[in-house]
mmCIF file of C-alpha atoms in Angstrom:
data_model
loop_
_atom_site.group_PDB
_atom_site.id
_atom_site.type_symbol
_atom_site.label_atom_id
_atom_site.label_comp_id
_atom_site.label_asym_id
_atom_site.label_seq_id
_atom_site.Cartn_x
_atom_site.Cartn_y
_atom_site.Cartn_z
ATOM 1 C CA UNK B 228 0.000 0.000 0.000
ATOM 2 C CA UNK B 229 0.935 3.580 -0.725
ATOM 3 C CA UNK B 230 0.037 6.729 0.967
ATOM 4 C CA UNK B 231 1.586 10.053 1.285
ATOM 5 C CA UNK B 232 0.942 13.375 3.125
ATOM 6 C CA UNK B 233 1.695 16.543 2.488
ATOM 7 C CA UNK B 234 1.523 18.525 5.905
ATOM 8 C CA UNK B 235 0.563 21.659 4.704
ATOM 9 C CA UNK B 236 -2.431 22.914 3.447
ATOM 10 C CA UNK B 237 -1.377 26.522 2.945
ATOM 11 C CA UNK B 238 1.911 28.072 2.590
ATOM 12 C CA UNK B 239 2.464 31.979 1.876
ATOM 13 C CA UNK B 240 6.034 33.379 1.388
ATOM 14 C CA UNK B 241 6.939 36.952 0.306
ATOM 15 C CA UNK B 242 8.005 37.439 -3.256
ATOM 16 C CA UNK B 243 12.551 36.302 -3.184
ATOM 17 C CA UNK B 244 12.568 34.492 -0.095
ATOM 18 C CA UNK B 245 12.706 30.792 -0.110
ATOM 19 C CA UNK B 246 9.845 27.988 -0.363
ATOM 20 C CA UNK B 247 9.635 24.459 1.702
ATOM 21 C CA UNK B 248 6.421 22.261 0.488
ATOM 22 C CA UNK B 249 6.465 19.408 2.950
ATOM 23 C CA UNK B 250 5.484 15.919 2.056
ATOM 24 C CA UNK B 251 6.186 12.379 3.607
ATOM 25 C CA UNK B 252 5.287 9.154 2.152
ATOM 26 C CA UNK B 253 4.673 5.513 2.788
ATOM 27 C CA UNK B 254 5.363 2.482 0.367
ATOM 28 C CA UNK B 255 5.829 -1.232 0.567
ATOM 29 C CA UNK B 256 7.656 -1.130 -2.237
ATOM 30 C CA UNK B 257 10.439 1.334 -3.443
ATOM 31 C CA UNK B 258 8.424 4.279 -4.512
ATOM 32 C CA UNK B 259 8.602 6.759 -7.318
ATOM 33 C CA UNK B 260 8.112 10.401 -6.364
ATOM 34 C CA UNK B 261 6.543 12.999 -7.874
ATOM 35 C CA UNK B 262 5.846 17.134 -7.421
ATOM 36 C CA UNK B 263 2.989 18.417 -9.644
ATOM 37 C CA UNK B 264 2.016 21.435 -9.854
ATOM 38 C CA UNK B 265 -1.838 23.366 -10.541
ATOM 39 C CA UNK B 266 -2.145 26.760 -11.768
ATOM 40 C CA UNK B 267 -5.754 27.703 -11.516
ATOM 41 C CA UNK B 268 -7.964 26.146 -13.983
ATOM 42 C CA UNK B 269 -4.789 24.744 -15.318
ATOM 43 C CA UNK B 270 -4.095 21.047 -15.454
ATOM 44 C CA UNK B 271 -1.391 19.386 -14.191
ATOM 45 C CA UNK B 272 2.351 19.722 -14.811
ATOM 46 C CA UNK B 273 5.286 17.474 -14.030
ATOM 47 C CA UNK B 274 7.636 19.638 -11.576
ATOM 48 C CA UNK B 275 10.211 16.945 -10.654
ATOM 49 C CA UNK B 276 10.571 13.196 -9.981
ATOM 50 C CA UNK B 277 12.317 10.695 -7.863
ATOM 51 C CA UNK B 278 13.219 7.032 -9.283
ATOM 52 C CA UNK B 279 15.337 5.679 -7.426
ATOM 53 C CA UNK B 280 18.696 7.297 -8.914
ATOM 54 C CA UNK B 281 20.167 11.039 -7.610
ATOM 55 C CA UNK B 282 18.598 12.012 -4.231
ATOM 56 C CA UNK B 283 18.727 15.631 -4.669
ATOM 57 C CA UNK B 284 16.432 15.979 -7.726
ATOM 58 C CA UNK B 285 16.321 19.026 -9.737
ATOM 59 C CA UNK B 286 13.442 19.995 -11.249
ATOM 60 C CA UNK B 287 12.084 23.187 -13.685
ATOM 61 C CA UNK B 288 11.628 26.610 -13.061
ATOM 62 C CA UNK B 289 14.286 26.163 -10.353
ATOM 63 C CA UNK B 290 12.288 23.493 -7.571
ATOM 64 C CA UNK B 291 14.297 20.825 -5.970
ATOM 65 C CA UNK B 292 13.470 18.085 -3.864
ATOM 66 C CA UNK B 293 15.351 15.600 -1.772
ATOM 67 C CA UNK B 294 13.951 12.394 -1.296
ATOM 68 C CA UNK B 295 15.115 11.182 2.412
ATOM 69 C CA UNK B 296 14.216 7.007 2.966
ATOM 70 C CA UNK B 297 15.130 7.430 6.581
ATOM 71 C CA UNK B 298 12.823 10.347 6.805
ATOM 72 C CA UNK B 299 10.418 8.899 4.403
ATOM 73 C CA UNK B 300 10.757 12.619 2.800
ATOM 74 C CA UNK B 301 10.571 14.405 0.139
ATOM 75 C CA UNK B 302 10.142 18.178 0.509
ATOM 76 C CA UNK B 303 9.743 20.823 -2.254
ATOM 77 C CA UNK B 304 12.053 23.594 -1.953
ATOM 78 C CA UNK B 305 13.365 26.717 -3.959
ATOM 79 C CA UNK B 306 15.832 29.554 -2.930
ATOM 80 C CA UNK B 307 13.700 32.345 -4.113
ATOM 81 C CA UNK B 308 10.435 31.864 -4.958
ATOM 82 C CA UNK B 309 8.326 34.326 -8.138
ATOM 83 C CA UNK B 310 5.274 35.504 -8.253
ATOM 84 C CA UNK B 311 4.124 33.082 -10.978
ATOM 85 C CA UNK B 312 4.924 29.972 -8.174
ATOM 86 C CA UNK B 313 1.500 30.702 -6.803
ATOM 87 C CA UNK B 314 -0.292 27.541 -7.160
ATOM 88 C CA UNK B 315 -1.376 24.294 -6.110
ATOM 89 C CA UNK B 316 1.558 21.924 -5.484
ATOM 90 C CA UNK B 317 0.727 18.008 -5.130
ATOM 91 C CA UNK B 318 3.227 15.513 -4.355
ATOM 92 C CA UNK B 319 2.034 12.250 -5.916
ATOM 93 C CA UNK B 320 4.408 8.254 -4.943
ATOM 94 C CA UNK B 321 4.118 5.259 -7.261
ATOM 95 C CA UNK B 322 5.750 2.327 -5.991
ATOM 96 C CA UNK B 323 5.162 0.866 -9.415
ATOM 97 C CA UNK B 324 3.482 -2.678 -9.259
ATOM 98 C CA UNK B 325 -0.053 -1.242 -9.988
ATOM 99 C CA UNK B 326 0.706 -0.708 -13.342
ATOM 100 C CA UNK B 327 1.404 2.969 -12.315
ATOM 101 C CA UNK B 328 -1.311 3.881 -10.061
ATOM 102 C CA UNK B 329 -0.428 6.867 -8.232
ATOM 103 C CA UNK B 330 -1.520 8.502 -4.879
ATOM 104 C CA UNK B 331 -1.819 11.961 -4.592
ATOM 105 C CA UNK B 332 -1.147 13.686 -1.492
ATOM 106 C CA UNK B 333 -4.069 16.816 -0.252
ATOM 107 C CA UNK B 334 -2.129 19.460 -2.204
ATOM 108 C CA UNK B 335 -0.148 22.262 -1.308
ATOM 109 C CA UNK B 336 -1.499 25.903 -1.331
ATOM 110 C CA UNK B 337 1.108 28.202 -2.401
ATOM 111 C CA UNK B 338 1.009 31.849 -1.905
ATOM 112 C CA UNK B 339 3.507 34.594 -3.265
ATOM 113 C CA UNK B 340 3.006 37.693 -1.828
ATOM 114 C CA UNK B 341 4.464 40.928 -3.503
ATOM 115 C CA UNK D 157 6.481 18.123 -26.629
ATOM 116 C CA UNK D 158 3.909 15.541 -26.752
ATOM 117 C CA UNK D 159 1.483 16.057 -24.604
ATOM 118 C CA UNK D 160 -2.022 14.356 -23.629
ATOM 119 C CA UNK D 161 -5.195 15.641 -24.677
ATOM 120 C CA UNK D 162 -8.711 16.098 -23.464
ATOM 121 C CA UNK D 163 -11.735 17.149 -24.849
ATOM 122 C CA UNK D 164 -14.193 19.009 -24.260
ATOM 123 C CA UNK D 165 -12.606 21.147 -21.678
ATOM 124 C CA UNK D 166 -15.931 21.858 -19.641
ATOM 125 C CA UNK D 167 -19.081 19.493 -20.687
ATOM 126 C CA UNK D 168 -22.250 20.023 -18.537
ATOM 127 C CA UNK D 169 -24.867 17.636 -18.649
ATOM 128 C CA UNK D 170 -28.405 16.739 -17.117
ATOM 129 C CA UNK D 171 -28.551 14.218 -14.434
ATOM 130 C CA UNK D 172 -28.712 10.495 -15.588
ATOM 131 C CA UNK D 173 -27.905 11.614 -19.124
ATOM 132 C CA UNK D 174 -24.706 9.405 -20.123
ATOM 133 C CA UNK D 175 -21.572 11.667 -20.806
ATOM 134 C CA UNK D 176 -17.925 10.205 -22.746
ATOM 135 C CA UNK D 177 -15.189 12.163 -21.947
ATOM 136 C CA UNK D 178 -12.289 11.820 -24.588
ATOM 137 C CA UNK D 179 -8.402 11.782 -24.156
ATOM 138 C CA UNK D 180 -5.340 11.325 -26.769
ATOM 139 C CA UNK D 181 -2.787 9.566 -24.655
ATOM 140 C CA UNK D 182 0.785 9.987 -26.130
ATOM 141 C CA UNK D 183 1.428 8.190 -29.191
ATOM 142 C CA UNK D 184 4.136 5.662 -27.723
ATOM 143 C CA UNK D 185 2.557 5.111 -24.386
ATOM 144 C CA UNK D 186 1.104 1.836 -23.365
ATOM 145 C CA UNK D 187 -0.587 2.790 -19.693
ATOM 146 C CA UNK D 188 -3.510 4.875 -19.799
ATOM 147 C CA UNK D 189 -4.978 5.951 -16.361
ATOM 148 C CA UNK D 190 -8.495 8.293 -15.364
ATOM 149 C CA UNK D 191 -8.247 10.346 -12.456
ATOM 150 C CA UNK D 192 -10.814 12.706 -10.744
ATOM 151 C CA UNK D 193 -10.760 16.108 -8.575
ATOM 152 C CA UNK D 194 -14.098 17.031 -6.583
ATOM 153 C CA UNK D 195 -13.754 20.710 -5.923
ATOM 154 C CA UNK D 196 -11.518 21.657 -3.550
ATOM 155 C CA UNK D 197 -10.507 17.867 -2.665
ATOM 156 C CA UNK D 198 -8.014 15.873 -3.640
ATOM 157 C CA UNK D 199 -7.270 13.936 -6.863
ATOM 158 C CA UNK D 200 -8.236 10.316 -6.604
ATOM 159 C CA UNK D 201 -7.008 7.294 -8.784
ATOM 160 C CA UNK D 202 -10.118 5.983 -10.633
ATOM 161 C CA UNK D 203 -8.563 3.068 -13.331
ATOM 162 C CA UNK D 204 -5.541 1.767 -15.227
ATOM 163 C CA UNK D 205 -5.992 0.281 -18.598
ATOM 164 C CA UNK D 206 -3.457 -1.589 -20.362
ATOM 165 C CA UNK D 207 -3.505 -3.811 -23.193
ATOM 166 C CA UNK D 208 -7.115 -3.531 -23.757
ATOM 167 C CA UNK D 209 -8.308 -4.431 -20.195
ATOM 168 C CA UNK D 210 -8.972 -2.480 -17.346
ATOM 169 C CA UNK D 211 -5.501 -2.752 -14.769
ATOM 170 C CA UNK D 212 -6.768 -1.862 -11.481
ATOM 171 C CA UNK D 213 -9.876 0.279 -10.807
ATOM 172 C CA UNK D 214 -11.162 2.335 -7.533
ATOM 173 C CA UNK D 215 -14.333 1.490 -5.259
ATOM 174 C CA UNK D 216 -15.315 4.958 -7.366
ATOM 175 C CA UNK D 217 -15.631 2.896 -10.126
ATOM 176 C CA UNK D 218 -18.461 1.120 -10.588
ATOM 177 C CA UNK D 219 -20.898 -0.523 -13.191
ATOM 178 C CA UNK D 220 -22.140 3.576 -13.956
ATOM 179 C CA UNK D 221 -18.098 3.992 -15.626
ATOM 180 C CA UNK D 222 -16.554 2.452 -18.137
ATOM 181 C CA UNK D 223 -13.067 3.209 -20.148
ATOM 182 C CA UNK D 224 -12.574 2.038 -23.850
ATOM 183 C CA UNK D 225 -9.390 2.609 -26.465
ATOM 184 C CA UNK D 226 -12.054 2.503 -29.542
ATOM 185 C CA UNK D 227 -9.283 2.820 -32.034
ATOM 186 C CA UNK D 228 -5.990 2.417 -31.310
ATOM 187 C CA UNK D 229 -5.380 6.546 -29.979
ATOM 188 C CA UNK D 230 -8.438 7.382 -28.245
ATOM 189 C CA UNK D 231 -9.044 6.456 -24.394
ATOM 190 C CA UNK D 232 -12.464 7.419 -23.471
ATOM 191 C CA UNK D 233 -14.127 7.493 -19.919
ATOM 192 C CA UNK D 234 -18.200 6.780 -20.088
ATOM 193 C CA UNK D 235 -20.406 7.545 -17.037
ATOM 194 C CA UNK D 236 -23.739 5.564 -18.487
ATOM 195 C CA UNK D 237 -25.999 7.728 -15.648
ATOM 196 C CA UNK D 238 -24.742 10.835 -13.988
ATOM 197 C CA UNK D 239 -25.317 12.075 -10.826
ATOM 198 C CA UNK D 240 -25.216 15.129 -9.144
ATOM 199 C CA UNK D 241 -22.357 14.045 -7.151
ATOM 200 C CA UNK D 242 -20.241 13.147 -10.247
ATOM 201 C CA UNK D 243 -19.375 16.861 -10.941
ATOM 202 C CA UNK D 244 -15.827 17.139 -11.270
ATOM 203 C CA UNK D 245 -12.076 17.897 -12.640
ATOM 204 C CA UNK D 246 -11.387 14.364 -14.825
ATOM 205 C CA UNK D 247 -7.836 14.092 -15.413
ATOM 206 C CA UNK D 248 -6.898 11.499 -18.338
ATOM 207 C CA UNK D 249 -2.959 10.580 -17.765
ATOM 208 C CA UNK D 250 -0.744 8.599 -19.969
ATOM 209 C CA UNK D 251 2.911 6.570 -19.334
ATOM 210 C CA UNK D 252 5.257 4.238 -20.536
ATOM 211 C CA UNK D 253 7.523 1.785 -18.797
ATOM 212 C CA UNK D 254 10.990 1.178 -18.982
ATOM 213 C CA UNK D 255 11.693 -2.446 -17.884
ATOM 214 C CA UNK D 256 9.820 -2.685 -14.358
ATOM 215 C CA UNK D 257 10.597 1.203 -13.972
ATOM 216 C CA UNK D 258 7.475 3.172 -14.002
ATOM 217 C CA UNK D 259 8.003 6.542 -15.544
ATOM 218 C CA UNK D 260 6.051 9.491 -14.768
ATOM 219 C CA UNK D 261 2.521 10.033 -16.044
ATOM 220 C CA UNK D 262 1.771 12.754 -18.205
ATOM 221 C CA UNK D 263 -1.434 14.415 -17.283
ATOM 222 C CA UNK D 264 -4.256 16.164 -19.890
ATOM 223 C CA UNK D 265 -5.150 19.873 -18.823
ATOM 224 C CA UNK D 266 -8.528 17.892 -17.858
ATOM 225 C CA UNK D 267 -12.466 17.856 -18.629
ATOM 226 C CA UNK D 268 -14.659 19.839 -16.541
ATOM 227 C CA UNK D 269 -17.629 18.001 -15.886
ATOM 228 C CA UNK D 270 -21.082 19.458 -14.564
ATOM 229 C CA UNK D 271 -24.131 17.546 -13.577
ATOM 230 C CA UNK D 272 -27.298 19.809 -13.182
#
């Protein structure tokens, strides 16, 4: 079984200073990690992933993640964060023997403010 | 970039009326998923199809939904009898594997659905 949990529902930052989106996960299996993200009536879009190769995962528009197995972590983060960042984040584990069903954590509101 | 596509963006429809919602998965993929978004909830896993049969499917998924890949590029999601409680954000999602490796799934910008 798979679950993970993102332990924020809302996170405002000021415009330049950095961003943490928080998410732990649990998997029988060794999972595959994911960070979507959800611009308003947007769909969704493929920030970063985790398969089991580099911890420290680099991702667009300048988001990282480092997935942590003794933590059974793997937070969002960015050094400076935009104005256009403001969005729903998801963080979304596979452990890929259901033919690639994935779990999707509650989401992640993030707000930029100027 | 390839990308997967859904259509009709926003579809509203009249309460047991039966609605097919229509995605393009990626040409090369072989894993075609439907997922759904209540309002303000979370997105939820509804089915896997792969090689013509259904994968694994939700408790959401009952006899009232059905998936078919009519011909070869289209994956379509069929609720025969909507209800009210059916309004939502359907996400169609696409993927490929490499060996036992899942890779990611790429997600359609969605369909919009509306039961009045």
């Amino acid at each position: 079984a798979q679950s993970v949990t993102q332990l924020d529902s809302h996170v405002s930052v000021s415009e330049g200073t950095p961003v943490l989106l928080r998410c732990n996960y649990s998997s029988s299996y060794s999972p595959s990690l994911f960070w979507y993200v959800q611009h308003p009536n947007k769909g969704l879009q493929l920030l970063l992933k985790y398969t089991s190769a580099a911890t420290l995962v680099k991702g667009i528009n300048g988001f990282e993640a480092e997935f942590k197995k003794s933590e059974t972590s793997f937070h969002l983060t960015k050094p400076s964060a935009h104005m256009s960042d403001a969005a729903e984040y998801f963080c979304v584990v596979s452990d890929g023997t259901n033919a690639g069903k994935s779990t999707f954590g509650d989401g992640t509101t993030l707000t930029v403010k100027p | 970039e390839p990308e997967v596509t859904q259509t009709p963006s926003h579809q509203v429809t009249q309460m047991g009326q039966e609605v097919i919602l229509r995605c393009v998965p990626i040409s090369n993929h072989l894993y075609f998923y439907w997922y759904r978004q209540i309002l303000g909830q979370k997105v939820e896993f509804l089915v896997s199809f792969y090689n013509n049969e259904i994968s694994e499917k939700s408790e959401i998924f009952d006899d009232q939904f059905s998936v078919e890949r009519p011909d070869g590029s289209n994956f379509t999601l069929k609720i025969r009898s909507t209800k009210l409680e059916d309004s939502a954000m359907y996400f169609c999602a696409s993927s490929e594997t490499v060996g036992q490796m899942y890779t990611e799934a790429f997600f359609g910008q969605g369909t919009r659905l509306t039961v009045v």
